[in-house]
XYZ file of C-alpha atoms in Angstrom:
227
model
C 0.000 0.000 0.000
C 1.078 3.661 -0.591
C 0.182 6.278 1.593
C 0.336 10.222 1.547
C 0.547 11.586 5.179
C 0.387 15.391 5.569
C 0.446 17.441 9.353
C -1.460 20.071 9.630
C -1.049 22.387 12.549
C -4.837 22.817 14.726
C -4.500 25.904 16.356
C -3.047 25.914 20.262
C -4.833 22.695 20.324
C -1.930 20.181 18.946
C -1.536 18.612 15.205
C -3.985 17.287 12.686
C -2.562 14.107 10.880
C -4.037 13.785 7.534
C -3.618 10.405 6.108
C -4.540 8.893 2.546
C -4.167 5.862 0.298
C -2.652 6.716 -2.901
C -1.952 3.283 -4.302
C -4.649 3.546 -6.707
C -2.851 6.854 -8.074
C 0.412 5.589 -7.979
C -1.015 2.595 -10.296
C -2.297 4.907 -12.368
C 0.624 7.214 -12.689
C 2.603 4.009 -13.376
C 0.612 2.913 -15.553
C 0.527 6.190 -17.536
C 4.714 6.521 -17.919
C 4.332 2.604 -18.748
C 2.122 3.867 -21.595
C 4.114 6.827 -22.662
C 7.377 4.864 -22.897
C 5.672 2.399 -25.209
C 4.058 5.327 -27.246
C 7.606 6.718 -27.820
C 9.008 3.461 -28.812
C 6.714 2.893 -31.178
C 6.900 6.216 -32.389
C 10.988 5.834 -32.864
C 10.694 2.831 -34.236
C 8.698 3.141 -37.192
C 9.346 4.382 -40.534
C 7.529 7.389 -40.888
C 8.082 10.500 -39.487
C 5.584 12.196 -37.270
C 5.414 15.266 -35.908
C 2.951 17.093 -33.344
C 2.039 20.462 -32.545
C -0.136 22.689 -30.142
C -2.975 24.877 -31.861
C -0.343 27.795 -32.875
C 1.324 25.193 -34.686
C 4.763 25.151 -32.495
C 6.425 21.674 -32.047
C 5.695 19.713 -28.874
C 6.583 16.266 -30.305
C 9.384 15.180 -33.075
C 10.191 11.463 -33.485
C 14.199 10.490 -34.605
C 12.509 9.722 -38.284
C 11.158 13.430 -38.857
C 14.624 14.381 -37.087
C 16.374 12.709 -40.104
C 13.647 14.118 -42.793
C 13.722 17.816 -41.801
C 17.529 17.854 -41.043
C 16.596 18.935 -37.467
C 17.624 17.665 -33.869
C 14.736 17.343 -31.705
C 16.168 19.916 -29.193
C 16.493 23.165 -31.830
C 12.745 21.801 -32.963
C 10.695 21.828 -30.050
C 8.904 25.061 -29.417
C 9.095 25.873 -33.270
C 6.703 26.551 -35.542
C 6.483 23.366 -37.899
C 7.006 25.787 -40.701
C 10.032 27.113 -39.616
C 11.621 23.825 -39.749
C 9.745 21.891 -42.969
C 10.324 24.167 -45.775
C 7.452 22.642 -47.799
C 6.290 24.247 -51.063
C 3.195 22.980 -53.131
C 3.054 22.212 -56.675
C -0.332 23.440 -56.709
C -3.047 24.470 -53.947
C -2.640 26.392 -50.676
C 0.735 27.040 -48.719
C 2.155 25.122 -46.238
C 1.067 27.396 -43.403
C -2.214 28.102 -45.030
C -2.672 24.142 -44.484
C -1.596 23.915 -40.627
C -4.288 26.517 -39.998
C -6.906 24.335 -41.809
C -5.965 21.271 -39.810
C -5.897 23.214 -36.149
C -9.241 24.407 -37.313
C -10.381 20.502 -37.239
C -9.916 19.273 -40.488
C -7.767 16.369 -42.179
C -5.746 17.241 -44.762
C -4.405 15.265 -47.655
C -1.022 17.217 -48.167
C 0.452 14.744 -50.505
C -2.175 15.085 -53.424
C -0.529 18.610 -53.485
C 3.119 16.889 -54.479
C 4.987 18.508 -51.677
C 8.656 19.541 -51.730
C 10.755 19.706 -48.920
C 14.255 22.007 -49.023
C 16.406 20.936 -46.631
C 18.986 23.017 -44.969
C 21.725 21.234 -46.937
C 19.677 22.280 -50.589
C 18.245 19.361 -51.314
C 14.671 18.766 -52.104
C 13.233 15.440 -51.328
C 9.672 14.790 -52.575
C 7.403 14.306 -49.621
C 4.330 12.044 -48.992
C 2.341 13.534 -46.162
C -1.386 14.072 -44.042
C -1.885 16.123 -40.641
C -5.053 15.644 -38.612
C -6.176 17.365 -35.875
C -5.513 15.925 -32.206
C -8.586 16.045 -29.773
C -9.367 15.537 -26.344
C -11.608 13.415 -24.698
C -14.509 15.601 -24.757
C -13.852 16.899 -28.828
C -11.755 19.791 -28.167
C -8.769 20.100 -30.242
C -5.353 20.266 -28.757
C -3.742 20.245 -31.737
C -2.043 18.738 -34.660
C -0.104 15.476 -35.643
C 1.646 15.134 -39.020
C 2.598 12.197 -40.693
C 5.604 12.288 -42.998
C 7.231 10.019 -45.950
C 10.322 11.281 -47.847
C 8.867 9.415 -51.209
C 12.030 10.663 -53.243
C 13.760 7.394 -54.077
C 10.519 6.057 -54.981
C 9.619 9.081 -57.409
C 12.988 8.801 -59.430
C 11.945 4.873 -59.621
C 8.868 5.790 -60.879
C 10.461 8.336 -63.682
C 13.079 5.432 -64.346
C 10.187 3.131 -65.228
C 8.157 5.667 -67.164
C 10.957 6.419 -69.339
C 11.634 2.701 -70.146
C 8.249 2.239 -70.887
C 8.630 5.062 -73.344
C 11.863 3.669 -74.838
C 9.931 0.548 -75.033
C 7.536 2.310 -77.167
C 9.580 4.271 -79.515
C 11.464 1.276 -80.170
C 8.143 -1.305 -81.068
C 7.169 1.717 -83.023
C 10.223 2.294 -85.048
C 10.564 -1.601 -85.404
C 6.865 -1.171 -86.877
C 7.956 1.024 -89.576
C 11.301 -0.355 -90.115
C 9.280 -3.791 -91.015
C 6.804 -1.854 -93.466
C 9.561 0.284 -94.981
C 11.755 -3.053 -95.469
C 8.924 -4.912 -96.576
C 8.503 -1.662 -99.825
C 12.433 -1.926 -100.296
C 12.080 -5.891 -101.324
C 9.803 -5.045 -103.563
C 11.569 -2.243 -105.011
C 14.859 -4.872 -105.072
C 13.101 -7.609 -107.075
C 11.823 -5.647 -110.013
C 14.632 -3.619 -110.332
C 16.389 -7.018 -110.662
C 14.241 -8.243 -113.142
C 14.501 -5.047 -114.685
C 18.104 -5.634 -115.116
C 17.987 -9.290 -116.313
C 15.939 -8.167 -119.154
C 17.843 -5.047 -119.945
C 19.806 -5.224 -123.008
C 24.073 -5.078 -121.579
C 25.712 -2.012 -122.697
C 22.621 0.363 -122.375
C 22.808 3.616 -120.238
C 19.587 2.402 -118.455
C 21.240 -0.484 -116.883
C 23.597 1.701 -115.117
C 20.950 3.592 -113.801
C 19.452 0.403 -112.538
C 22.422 -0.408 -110.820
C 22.253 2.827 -109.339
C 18.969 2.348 -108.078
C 19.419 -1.389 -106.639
C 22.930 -0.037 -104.623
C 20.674 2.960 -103.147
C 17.380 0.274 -102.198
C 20.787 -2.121 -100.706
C 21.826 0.964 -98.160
C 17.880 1.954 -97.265
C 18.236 -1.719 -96.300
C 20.661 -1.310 -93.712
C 19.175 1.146 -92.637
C 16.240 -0.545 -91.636
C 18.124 -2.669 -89.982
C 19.361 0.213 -87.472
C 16.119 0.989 -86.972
């Protein structure tokens, strides 16, 4: 059992001993930093960074992945305003800033269908996948912010890699396409002008000019072949 005693002095008339059972609270409180420590594991160990803020949008909780992502210890971060320290810009649609009001105001927001950018201290921009949501409290009142974030940039270039292949892929089926048809109008072209020359009389200025003709259709043939 735990026990809180407290003396309070009753006048001339002696001491008042005020004594109380606290094991229920010290459970509780026990309970509570149990809790907390597990939230903060979990928070450091996953893969995303997350970041939470009070209703002026100043940091009160950075995990070590959101560390890594903004290029920002936890101890210059806290206090901040999450703007100050996440230079995001927006391809398109509101700011940033305009879109920590919204959520604080008690909506979710979608940021990544804006295709965030993030500019790091260092220069570089990563491309970012992230949502905030407002944080309530029992009883609906919002406390807050929490923002999930995803440095997507490795993923993106993947993504371009495999769009461009796709579009070599196509350029090439395409010029093998026509290189087939052209090919296929060049062995025409080669057997009559063959013909052509078997029944040519020898000696003839036309059968020069044939020869002429069936060297030129010979190098479009090779040609094709590049393609």
């Amino acid at each position: 059992k735990n026990f809180e005693l407290r003396m309070e002095p009753l006048n001339s008339l002696g001491v008042i001993f005020i004594i109380r059972d606290t094991s229920d609270m010290k459970r509780f409180q026990k309970a509570l930093v149990m809790e907390r420590e597990r939230l903060w594991v979990t928070l450091e160990s996953i893969s995303e960074g997350v970041i939470t803020t009070d209703m002026e949008g100043r940091i009160t909780l950075i995990n070590r992945h959101a560390e890594t992502i903004s290029s920002t210890p936890a101890e210059q971060a806290m206090g901040r305003l999450i703007s100050d320290i996440l230079d995001i810009v927006m391809s398109k649609g509101p700011s940033f800033s305009e879109i920590v009001t919204q959520i604080v105001c008690g909506n979710s927001v979608d940021i990544g269908r804006y295709n965030p950018k993030l500019t790091r201290p260092d220069g570089n921009v990563l491309d970012l996948y992230c949502s905030g949501s407002p944080i309530f409290d029992p009883n609906f009142n919002i406390l807050g912010a929490v923002f999930v974030i995803n440095d997507i940039t490795h993923r993106r270039k993947i993504e371009e890699e495999i769009l461009n292949m796709k579009k070599i892929e196509s350029i090439g089926l395409l010029a093998g396409g026509i290189a087939h048809d052209f090919n296929n109008f060049l062995t025409g072209i080669l057997g009559n002008i063959s013909l052509a020359r078997l029944y040519a009389q020898k000696g003839k200025d036309f059968d020069e000019k044939l020869k002429a003709a069936e060297k030129a259709s010979i190098q479009a043939q090779t040609l094709t072949r590049q393609f």
